Amino acid sequence: MNYEHAFVCGNPALDFAATLRARRTVRFEMFATPDRLDAWFIESGLVDTIAPADEADVEQAKETREAIYALVAARQFGQEYDEEALSRLNGAARKPPATPQLSQAGRRTEATAEQALSTVARQTVELLSGPDVPLMKECGNPECTRIYIDRSRGMRRQWCGMESCGNKFKAAAYRARKKSTSGAADG
C-alpha cells in the first residue's frame, strides 16, 4: 500500500484538508477508496498500522475534511466559522484518538480510521487555536488550493511545495522570459 500522498503543508490537518486537490478546477479526490484513506493515515505518520477502513469511514473522512477546509479557510480570511463545520470537527475530535503505546520494540500507534480521524480533528483544533494561524497561506498556484504554514524567513514562500507547484511556475516563467528574449532579438 503505497500511494505517495503529498505532505507539504507543514501541519497534518492542512495536509488532510489538501486531499481534495484543485478545488476550483478539476477536482481530484485522494480518498477514492478505503485503501487510499488507510494509506494517508500511515504515510502521514499519525499511525503505524490501521484497521482496514470501509466506505463509511471514507465518507466520514471526506465530510470531516471538508469541515476542516471550511474552518481553515474561514480562519485564514478572518471570517466567522460555519456552525455545521464546527459541529462536524468537534464531533470527530470528541471520539477517542489514536493512542501511541510503548513496547519492547519502541513506540507504536495502532488505530481504527475513526481514531486516526479524531487525531486529525484534534490537530485542527490545536492549529486553529494556536500560534501558527498568522503563518497560514494559500499556494500561489491558481490551480492549487492547498493552505500551508509559511515558516520561511520573511514569510516569502509562495508555493505549497517546490516539487508540486513551485517548479511548474518557475519553469513556465523561465520559458516565458526565454521566449520574450528570443522574440526581442528577432525584432
mmCIF file with all atom_site columns, C-alpha atoms in Angstrom:
data_model
loop_
_atom_site.group_PDB
_atom_site.id
_atom_site.type_symbol
_atom_site.label_atom_id
_atom_site.label_alt_id
_atom_site.label_comp_id
_atom_site.label_asym_id
_atom_site.label_entity_id
_atom_site.label_seq_id
_atom_site.pdbx_PDB_ins_code
_atom_site.Cartn_x
_atom_site.Cartn_y
_atom_site.Cartn_z
_atom_site.occupancy
_atom_site.B_iso_or_equiv
_atom_site.pdbx_formal_charge
_atom_site.auth_seq_id
_atom_site.auth_comp_id
_atom_site.auth_asym_id
_atom_site.auth_atom_id
_atom_site.pdbx_PDB_model_num
ATOM 1   C CA . MET A 1 1   ? 0.000   0.000  0.000   1.00 0.00 ? 1   MET A CA 1
ATOM 2   C CA . ASN A 1 2   ? 1.978   2.995  -1.260  1.00 0.00 ? 2   ASN A CA 1
ATOM 3   C CA . TYR A 1 3   ? 0.104   5.911  -2.772  1.00 0.00 ? 3   TYR A CA 1
ATOM 4   C CA . GLU A 1 4   ? 2.689   8.588  -2.026  1.00 0.00 ? 4   GLU A CA 1
ATOM 5   C CA . HIS A 1 5   ? 0.414   11.291 -0.737  1.00 0.00 ? 5   HIS A CA 1
ATOM 6   C CA . ALA A 1 6   ? 1.923   14.768 -0.537  1.00 0.00 ? 6   ALA A CA 1
ATOM 7   C CA . PHE A 1 7   ? 2.754   16.252 2.853   1.00 0.00 ? 7   PHE A CA 1
ATOM 8   C CA . VAL A 1 8   ? 3.898   19.785 2.070   1.00 0.00 ? 8   VAL A CA 1
ATOM 9   C CA . CYS A 1 9   ? 1.596   21.938 4.183   1.00 0.00 ? 9   CYS A CA 1
ATOM 10  C CA . GLY A 1 10  ? 3.576   21.889 7.431   1.00 0.00 ? 10  GLY A CA 1
ATOM 11  C CA . ASN A 1 11  ? 0.711   20.504 9.519   1.00 0.00 ? 11  ASN A CA 1
ATOM 12  C CA . PRO A 1 12  ? -1.156  17.172 9.265   1.00 0.00 ? 12  PRO A CA 1
ATOM 13  C CA . ALA A 1 13  ? -4.542  18.914 9.487   1.00 0.00 ? 13  ALA A CA 1
ATOM 14  C CA . LEU A 1 14  ? -3.679  21.075 6.465   1.00 0.00 ? 14  LEU A CA 1
ATOM 15  C CA . ASP A 1 15  ? -2.294  18.079 4.571   1.00 0.00 ? 15  ASP A CA 1
ATOM 16  C CA . PHE A 1 16  ? -5.530  16.221 5.321   1.00 0.00 ? 16  PHE A CA 1
ATOM 17  C CA . ALA A 1 17  ? -7.618  19.150 4.032   1.00 0.00 ? 17  ALA A CA 1
ATOM 18  C CA . ALA A 1 18  ? -5.482  19.130 0.862   1.00 0.00 ? 18  ALA A CA 1
ATOM 19  C CA . THR A 1 19  ? -6.520  15.585 -0.080  1.00 0.00 ? 19  THR A CA 1
ATOM 20  C CA . LEU A 1 20  ? -9.174  17.070 -2.342  1.00 0.00 ? 20  LEU A CA 1
ATOM 21  C CA . ARG A 1 21  ? -6.925  18.684 -4.925  1.00 0.00 ? 21  ARG A CA 1
ATOM 22  C CA . ALA A 1 22  ? -7.660  21.553 -7.294  1.00 0.00 ? 22  ALA A CA 1
ATOM 23  C CA . ARG A 1 23  ? -10.926 22.547 -5.621  1.00 0.00 ? 23  ARG A CA 1
ATOM 24  C CA . ARG A 1 24  ? -11.551 25.409 -8.077  1.00 0.00 ? 24  ARG A CA 1
ATOM 25  C CA . THR A 1 25  ? -10.873 23.491 -11.279 1.00 0.00 ? 25  THR A CA 1
ATOM 26  C CA . VAL A 1 26  ? -10.888 19.752 -11.996 1.00 0.00 ? 26  VAL A CA 1
ATOM 27  C CA . ARG A 1 27  ? -11.170 18.294 -8.509  1.00 0.00 ? 27  ARG A CA 1
ATOM 28  C CA . PHE A 1 28  ? -9.050  15.257 -7.752  1.00 0.00 ? 28  PHE A CA 1
ATOM 29  C CA . GLU A 1 29  ? -10.160 13.070 -4.848  1.00 0.00 ? 29  GLU A CA 1
ATOM 30  C CA . MET A 1 30  ? -7.328  11.363 -2.983  1.00 0.00 ? 30  MET A CA 1
ATOM 31  C CA . PHE A 1 31  ? -9.720  9.318  -0.814  1.00 0.00 ? 31  PHE A CA 1
ATOM 32  C CA . ALA A 1 32  ? -11.331 7.418  -3.684  1.00 0.00 ? 32  ALA A CA 1
ATOM 33  C CA . THR A 1 33  ? -11.171 4.090  -1.828  1.00 0.00 ? 33  THR A CA 1
ATOM 34  C CA . PRO A 1 34  ? -10.789 2.864  1.756   1.00 0.00 ? 34  PRO A CA 1
ATOM 35  C CA . ASP A 1 35  ? -7.233  1.740  0.892   1.00 0.00 ? 35  ASP A CA 1
ATOM 36  C CA . ARG A 1 36  ? -6.312  5.297  -0.077  1.00 0.00 ? 36  ARG A CA 1
ATOM 37  C CA . LEU A 1 37  ? -7.611  6.602  3.249   1.00 0.00 ? 37  LEU A CA 1
ATOM 38  C CA . ASP A 1 38  ? -5.652  3.942  5.144   1.00 0.00 ? 38  ASP A CA 1
ATOM 39  C CA . ALA A 1 39  ? -2.541  4.827  3.162   1.00 0.00 ? 39  ALA A CA 1
ATOM 40  C CA . TRP A 1 40  ? -2.859  8.517  4.036   1.00 0.00 ? 40  TRP A CA 1
ATOM 41  C CA . PHE A 1 41  ? -3.072  7.806  7.759   1.00 0.00 ? 41  PHE A CA 1
ATOM 42  C CA . ILE A 1 42  ? 0.037   5.609  7.611   1.00 0.00 ? 42  ILE A CA 1
ATOM 43  C CA . GLU A 1 43  ? 2.054   7.825  5.235   1.00 0.00 ? 43  GLU A CA 1
ATOM 44  C CA . SER A 1 44  ? 1.251   10.879 7.372   1.00 0.00 ? 44  SER A CA 1
ATOM 45  C CA . GLY A 1 45  ? 2.989   9.231  10.312  1.00 0.00 ? 45  GLY A CA 1
ATOM 46  C CA . LEU A 1 46  ? -0.082  9.541  12.526  1.00 0.00 ? 46  LEU A CA 1
ATOM 47  C CA . VAL A 1 47  ? -0.302  5.763  12.865  1.00 0.00 ? 47  VAL A CA 1
ATOM 48  C CA . ASP A 1 48  ? 1.938   2.784  12.234  1.00 0.00 ? 48  ASP A CA 1
ATOM 49  C CA . THR A 1 49  ? -0.866  0.362  11.455  1.00 0.00 ? 49  THR A CA 1
ATOM 50  C CA . ILE A 1 50  ? -4.549  0.868  10.850  1.00 0.00 ? 50  ILE A CA 1
ATOM 51  C CA . ALA A 1 51  ? -7.532  -1.445 10.864  1.00 0.00 ? 51  ALA A CA 1
ATOM 52  C CA . PRO A 1 52  ? -8.852  -1.523 7.281   1.00 0.00 ? 52  PRO A CA 1
ATOM 53  C CA . ALA A 1 53  ? -11.297 1.297  6.625   1.00 0.00 ? 53  ALA A CA 1
ATOM 54  C CA . ASP A 1 54  ? -14.626 0.790  4.887   1.00 0.00 ? 54  ASP A CA 1
ATOM 55  C CA . GLU A 1 55  ? -16.785 3.055  2.699   1.00 0.00 ? 55  GLU A CA 1
ATOM 56  C CA . ALA A 1 56  ? -18.483 4.600  5.754   1.00 0.00 ? 56  ALA A CA 1
ATOM 57  C CA . ASP A 1 57  ? -15.051 5.579  7.104   1.00 0.00 ? 57  ASP A CA 1
ATOM 58  C CA . VAL A 1 58  ? -14.207 7.189  3.762   1.00 0.00 ? 58  VAL A CA 1
ATOM 59  C CA . GLU A 1 59  ? -17.432 9.223  3.798   1.00 0.00 ? 59  GLU A CA 1
ATOM 60  C CA . GLN A 1 60  ? -16.795 10.296 7.403   1.00 0.00 ? 60  GLN A CA 1
ATOM 61  C CA . ALA A 1 61  ? -13.244 11.304 6.481   1.00 0.00 ? 61  ALA A CA 1
ATOM 62  C CA . LYS A 1 62  ? -14.423 13.321 3.460   1.00 0.00 ? 62  LYS A CA 1
ATOM 63  C CA . GLU A 1 63  ? -17.084 15.128 5.493   1.00 0.00 ? 63  GLU A CA 1
ATOM 64  C CA . THR A 1 64  ? -14.595 15.920 8.247   1.00 0.00 ? 64  THR A CA 1
ATOM 65  C CA . ARG A 1 65  ? -12.005 17.009 5.684   1.00 0.00 ? 65  ARG A CA 1
ATOM 66  C CA . GLU A 1 66  ? -14.461 19.452 4.144   1.00 0.00 ? 66  GLU A CA 1
ATOM 67  C CA . ALA A 1 67  ? -15.287 20.833 7.591   1.00 0.00 ? 67  ALA A CA 1
ATOM 68  C CA . ILE A 1 68  ? -11.562 21.256 8.277   1.00 0.00 ? 68  ILE A CA 1
ATOM 69  C CA . TYR A 1 69  ? -11.041 23.046 4.968   1.00 0.00 ? 69  TYR A CA 1
ATOM 70  C CA . ALA A 1 70  ? -14.015 25.372 5.603   1.00 0.00 ? 70  ALA A CA 1
ATOM 71  C CA . LEU A 1 71  ? -12.765 26.223 9.102   1.00 0.00 ? 71  LEU A CA 1
ATOM 72  C CA . VAL A 1 72  ? -9.171  26.756 7.979   1.00 0.00 ? 72  VAL A CA 1
ATOM 73  C CA . ALA A 1 73  ? -10.282 28.997 5.109   1.00 0.00 ? 73  ALA A CA 1
ATOM 74  C CA . ALA A 1 74  ? -12.575 30.987 7.401   1.00 0.00 ? 74  ALA A CA 1
ATOM 75  C CA . ARG A 1 75  ? -9.785  31.462 9.942   1.00 0.00 ? 75  ARG A CA 1
ATOM 76  C CA . GLN A 1 76  ? -7.281  32.413 7.259   1.00 0.00 ? 76  GLN A CA 1
ATOM 77  C CA . PHE A 1 77  ? -9.601  35.043 5.775   1.00 0.00 ? 77  PHE A CA 1
ATOM 78  C CA . GLY A 1 78  ? -10.858 36.379 9.135   1.00 0.00 ? 78  GLY A CA 1
ATOM 79  C CA . GLN A 1 79  ? -14.410 35.107 8.684   1.00 0.00 ? 79  GLN A CA 1
ATOM 80  C CA . GLU A 1 80  ? -16.799 33.528 11.189  1.00 0.00 ? 80  GLU A CA 1
ATOM 81  C CA . TYR A 1 81  ? -16.740 29.760 11.438  1.00 0.00 ? 81  TYR A CA 1
ATOM 82  C CA . ASP A 1 82  ? -19.570 27.824 9.810   1.00 0.00 ? 82  ASP A CA 1
ATOM 83  C CA . GLU A 1 83  ? -21.585 26.220 12.633  1.00 0.00 ? 83  GLU A CA 1
ATOM 84  C CA . GLU A 1 84  ? -22.086 22.944 10.772  1.00 0.00 ? 84  GLU A CA 1
ATOM 85  C CA . ALA A 1 85  ? -18.354 22.666 10.079  1.00 0.00 ? 85  ALA A CA 1
ATOM 86  C CA . LEU A 1 86  ? -17.616 23.399 13.755  1.00 0.00 ? 86  LEU A CA 1
ATOM 87  C CA . SER A 1 87  ? -20.061 20.728 14.845  1.00 0.00 ? 87  SER A CA 1
ATOM 88  C CA . ARG A 1 88  ? -18.569 18.130 12.498  1.00 0.00 ? 88  ARG A CA 1
ATOM 89  C CA . LEU A 1 89  ? -14.986 18.881 13.532  1.00 0.00 ? 89  LEU A CA 1
ATOM 90  C CA . ASN A 1 90  ? -15.768 18.904 17.242  1.00 0.00 ? 90  ASN A CA 1
ATOM 91  C CA . GLY A 1 91  ? -17.759 15.686 16.913  1.00 0.00 ? 91  GLY A CA 1
ATOM 92  C CA . ALA A 1 92  ? -14.760 13.963 15.332  1.00 0.00 ? 92  ALA A CA 1
ATOM 93  C CA . ALA A 1 93  ? -12.399 15.453 17.939  1.00 0.00 ? 93  ALA A CA 1
ATOM 94  C CA . ARG A 1 94  ? -14.566 14.080 20.785  1.00 0.00 ? 94  ARG A CA 1
ATOM 95  C CA . LYS A 1 95  ? -14.012 10.490 19.632  1.00 0.00 ? 95  LYS A CA 1
ATOM 96  C CA . PRO A 1 96  ? -11.104 8.537  21.131  1.00 0.00 ? 96  PRO A CA 1
ATOM 97  C CA . PRO A 1 97  ? -7.858  9.402  19.279  1.00 0.00 ? 97  PRO A CA 1
ATOM 98  C CA . ALA A 1 98  ? -5.082  7.134  18.090  1.00 0.00 ? 98  ALA A CA 1
ATOM 99  C CA . THR A 1 99  ? -3.001  6.403  21.163  1.00 0.00 ? 99  THR A CA 1
ATOM 100 C CA . PRO A 1 100 ? 0.686   5.543  20.973  1.00 0.00 ? 100 PRO A CA 1
ATOM 101 C CA . GLN A 1 101 ? 1.831   2.558  23.004  1.00 0.00 ? 101 GLN A CA 1
ATOM 102 C CA . LEU A 1 102 ? 5.283   1.620  24.224  1.00 0.00 ? 102 LEU A CA 1
ATOM 103 C CA . SER A 1 103 ? 6.585   -1.868 23.570  1.00 0.00 ? 103 SER A CA 1
ATOM 104 C CA . GLN A 1 104 ? 9.956   -3.638 23.672  1.00 0.00 ? 104 GLN A CA 1
ATOM 105 C CA . ALA A 1 105 ? 10.446  -2.511 20.069  1.00 0.00 ? 105 ALA A CA 1
ATOM 106 C CA . GLY A 1 106 ? 9.644   1.150  20.850  1.00 0.00 ? 106 GLY A CA 1
ATOM 107 C CA . ARG A 1 107 ? 6.682   3.384  20.161  1.00 0.00 ? 107 ARG A CA 1
ATOM 108 C CA . ARG A 1 108 ? 3.838   2.007  18.069  1.00 0.00 ? 108 ARG A CA 1
ATOM 109 C CA . THR A 1 109 ? 0.467   3.512  17.200  1.00 0.00 ? 109 THR A CA 1
ATOM 110 C CA . GLU A 1 110 ? -2.304  1.224  16.025  1.00 0.00 ? 110 GLU A CA 1
ATOM 111 C CA . ALA A 1 111 ? -5.703  2.714  15.278  1.00 0.00 ? 111 ALA A CA 1
ATOM 112 C CA . THR A 1 112 ? -9.021  2.476  13.546  1.00 0.00 ? 112 THR A CA 1
ATOM 113 C CA . ALA A 1 113 ? -9.964  5.036  10.901  1.00 0.00 ? 113 ALA A CA 1
ATOM 114 C CA . GLU A 1 114 ? -12.226 6.735  13.467  1.00 0.00 ? 114 GLU A CA 1
ATOM 115 C CA . GLN A 1 115 ? -9.348  7.065  15.944  1.00 0.00 ? 115 GLN A CA 1
ATOM 116 C CA . ALA A 1 116 ? -6.988  8.387  13.275  1.00 0.00 ? 116 ALA A CA 1
ATOM 117 C CA . LEU A 1 117 ? -9.651  10.865 12.126  1.00 0.00 ? 117 LEU A CA 1
ATOM 118 C CA . SER A 1 118 ? -10.112 12.027 15.717  1.00 0.00 ? 118 SER A CA 1
ATOM 119 C CA . THR A 1 119 ? -6.376  12.659 15.898  1.00 0.00 ? 119 THR A CA 1
ATOM 120 C CA . VAL A 1 120 ? -6.537  14.828 12.753  1.00 0.00 ? 120 VAL A CA 1
ATOM 121 C CA . ALA A 1 121 ? -9.550  16.703 14.145  1.00 0.00 ? 121 ALA A CA 1
ATOM 122 C CA . ARG A 1 122 ? -7.712  17.388 17.406  1.00 0.00 ? 122 ARG A CA 1
ATOM 123 C CA . GLN A 1 123 ? -4.706  18.659 15.450  1.00 0.00 ? 123 GLN A CA 1
ATOM 124 C CA . THR A 1 124 ? -7.054  21.000 13.599  1.00 0.00 ? 124 THR A CA 1
ATOM 125 C CA . VAL A 1 125 ? -8.350  22.371 16.911  1.00 0.00 ? 125 VAL A CA 1
ATOM 126 C CA . GLU A 1 126 ? -4.767  22.942 18.046  1.00 0.00 ? 126 GLU A CA 1
ATOM 127 C CA . LEU A 1 127 ? -3.807  24.588 14.744  1.00 0.00 ? 127 LEU A CA 1
ATOM 128 C CA . LEU A 1 128 ? -6.785  26.945 14.586  1.00 0.00 ? 128 LEU A CA 1
ATOM 129 C CA . SER A 1 129 ? -6.444  27.983 18.225  1.00 0.00 ? 129 SER A CA 1
ATOM 130 C CA . GLY A 1 130 ? -2.663  28.230 18.186  1.00 0.00 ? 130 GLY A CA 1
ATOM 131 C CA . PRO A 1 131 ? 0.202   30.494 17.167  1.00 0.00 ? 131 PRO A CA 1
ATOM 132 C CA . ASP A 1 132 ? 0.527   29.252 13.550  1.00 0.00 ? 132 ASP A CA 1
ATOM 133 C CA . VAL A 1 133 ? -2.709  30.879 12.315  1.00 0.00 ? 133 VAL A CA 1
ATOM 134 C CA . PRO A 1 134 ? -0.922  34.042 11.061  1.00 0.00 ? 134 PRO A CA 1
ATOM 135 C CA . LEU A 1 135 ? 1.515   31.804 9.155   1.00 0.00 ? 135 LEU A CA 1
ATOM 136 C CA . MET A 1 136 ? -1.196  30.120 7.049   1.00 0.00 ? 136 MET A CA 1
ATOM 137 C CA . LYS A 1 137 ? -1.138  30.960 3.341   1.00 0.00 ? 137 LYS A CA 1
ATOM 138 C CA . GLU A 1 138 ? -2.783  29.582 0.236   1.00 0.00 ? 138 GLU A CA 1
ATOM 139 C CA . CYS A 1 139 ? -0.494  28.314 -2.518  1.00 0.00 ? 139 CYS A CA 1
ATOM 140 C CA . GLY A 1 140 ? 0.310   30.844 -5.239  1.00 0.00 ? 140 GLY A CA 1
ATOM 141 C CA . ASN A 1 141 ? -0.581  28.322 -7.950  1.00 0.00 ? 141 ASN A CA 1
ATOM 142 C CA . PRO A 1 142 ? -4.122  29.369 -9.009  1.00 0.00 ? 142 PRO A CA 1
ATOM 143 C CA . GLU A 1 143 ? -4.987  25.721 -9.678  1.00 0.00 ? 143 GLU A CA 1
ATOM 144 C CA . CYS A 1 144 ? -3.812  24.592 -6.241  1.00 0.00 ? 144 CYS A CA 1
ATOM 145 C CA . THR A 1 145 ? -5.980  25.121 -3.188  1.00 0.00 ? 145 THR A CA 1
ATOM 146 C CA . ARG A 1 146 ? -3.571  23.894 -0.514  1.00 0.00 ? 146 ARG A CA 1
ATOM 147 C CA . ILE A 1 147 ? -3.167  26.041 2.556   1.00 0.00 ? 147 ILE A CA 1
ATOM 148 C CA . TYR A 1 148 ? 0.233   25.708 4.184   1.00 0.00 ? 148 TYR A CA 1
ATOM 149 C CA . ILE A 1 149 ? 2.274   27.067 7.078   1.00 0.00 ? 149 ILE A CA 1
ATOM 150 C CA . ASP A 1 150 ? 4.874   29.557 5.873   1.00 0.00 ? 150 ASP A CA 1
ATOM 151 C CA . ARG A 1 151 ? 7.853   29.397 8.203   1.00 0.00 ? 151 ARG A CA 1
ATOM 152 C CA . SER A 1 152 ? 10.267  30.869 5.660   1.00 0.00 ? 152 SER A CA 1
ATOM 153 C CA . ARG A 1 153 ? 12.387  33.882 6.512   1.00 0.00 ? 153 ARG A CA 1
ATOM 154 C CA . GLY A 1 154 ? 10.284  36.970 5.925   1.00 0.00 ? 154 GLY A CA 1
ATOM 155 C CA . MET A 1 155 ? 7.243   34.798 5.121   1.00 0.00 ? 155 MET A CA 1
ATOM 156 C CA . ARG A 1 156 ? 8.087   34.960 1.414   1.00 0.00 ? 156 ARG A CA 1
ATOM 157 C CA . ARG A 1 157 ? 7.199   31.415 0.444   1.00 0.00 ? 157 ARG A CA 1
ATOM 158 C CA . GLN A 1 158 ? 4.727   31.402 -2.454  1.00 0.00 ? 158 GLN A CA 1
ATOM 159 C CA . TRP A 1 159 ? 4.085   27.723 -3.085  1.00 0.00 ? 159 TRP A CA 1
ATOM 160 C CA . CYS A 1 160 ? 2.793   24.827 -1.028  1.00 0.00 ? 160 CYS A CA 1
ATOM 161 C CA . GLY A 1 161 ? 5.824   22.907 -2.228  1.00 0.00 ? 161 GLY A CA 1
ATOM 162 C CA . MET A 1 162 ? 8.515   23.360 -4.852  1.00 0.00 ? 162 MET A CA 1
ATOM 163 C CA . GLU A 1 163 ? 8.074   19.868 -6.289  1.00 0.00 ? 163 GLU A CA 1
ATOM 164 C CA . SER A 1 164 ? 4.300   20.108 -6.542  1.00 0.00 ? 164 SER A CA 1
ATOM 165 C CA . CYS A 1 165 ? 3.732   23.723 -7.595  1.00 0.00 ? 165 CYS A CA 1
ATOM 166 C CA . GLY A 1 166 ? 6.812   25.943 -7.407  1.00 0.00 ? 166 GLY A CA 1
ATOM 167 C CA . ASN A 1 167 ? 8.871   24.196 -10.067 1.00 0.00 ? 167 ASN A CA 1
ATOM 168 C CA . LYS A 1 168 ? 5.971   24.337 -12.545 1.00 0.00 ? 168 LYS A CA 1
ATOM 169 C CA . PHE A 1 169 ? 5.728   28.107 -12.205 1.00 0.00 ? 169 PHE A CA 1
ATOM 170 C CA . LYS A 1 170 ? 9.460   28.714 -12.195 1.00 0.00 ? 170 LYS A CA 1
ATOM 171 C CA . ALA A 1 171 ? 9.825   26.635 -15.371 1.00 0.00 ? 171 ALA A CA 1
ATOM 172 C CA . ALA A 1 172 ? 6.913   28.457 -17.035 1.00 0.00 ? 172 ALA A CA 1
ATOM 173 C CA . ALA A 1 173 ? 8.377   31.846 -16.082 1.00 0.00 ? 173 ALA A CA 1
ATOM 174 C CA . TYR A 1 174 ? 11.765  30.787 -17.458 1.00 0.00 ? 174 TYR A CA 1
ATOM 175 C CA . ARG A 1 175 ? 10.173  29.679 -20.759 1.00 0.00 ? 175 ARG A CA 1
ATOM 176 C CA . ALA A 1 176 ? 8.249   32.960 -20.989 1.00 0.00 ? 176 ALA A CA 1
ATOM 177 C CA . ARG A 1 177 ? 11.411  35.013 -20.376 1.00 0.00 ? 177 ARG A CA 1
ATOM 178 C CA . LYS A 1 178 ? 13.361  32.974 -22.910 1.00 0.00 ? 178 LYS A CA 1
ATOM 179 C CA . LYS A 1 179 ? 10.576  33.344 -25.483 1.00 0.00 ? 179 LYS A CA 1
ATOM 180 C CA . SER A 1 180 ? 10.328  37.128 -24.965 1.00 0.00 ? 180 SER A CA 1
ATOM 181 C CA . THR A 1 181 ? 14.129  37.444 -25.142 1.00 0.00 ? 181 THR A CA 1
ATOM 182 C CA . SER A 1 182 ? 14.296  35.473 -28.387 1.00 0.00 ? 182 SER A CA 1
ATOM 183 C CA . GLY A 1 183 ? 11.311  37.444 -29.737 1.00 0.00 ? 183 GLY A CA 1
ATOM 184 C CA . ALA A 1 184 ? 13.064  40.742 -28.916 1.00 0.00 ? 184 ALA A CA 1
ATOM 185 C CA . ALA A 1 185 ? 16.261  39.543 -30.596 1.00 0.00 ? 185 ALA A CA 1
ATOM 186 C CA . ASP A 1 186 ? 14.308  38.690 -33.746 1.00 0.00 ? 186 ASP A CA 1
ATOM 187 C CA . GLY A 1 187 ? 12.688  42.162 -33.877 1.00 0.00 ? 187 GLY A CA 1
#
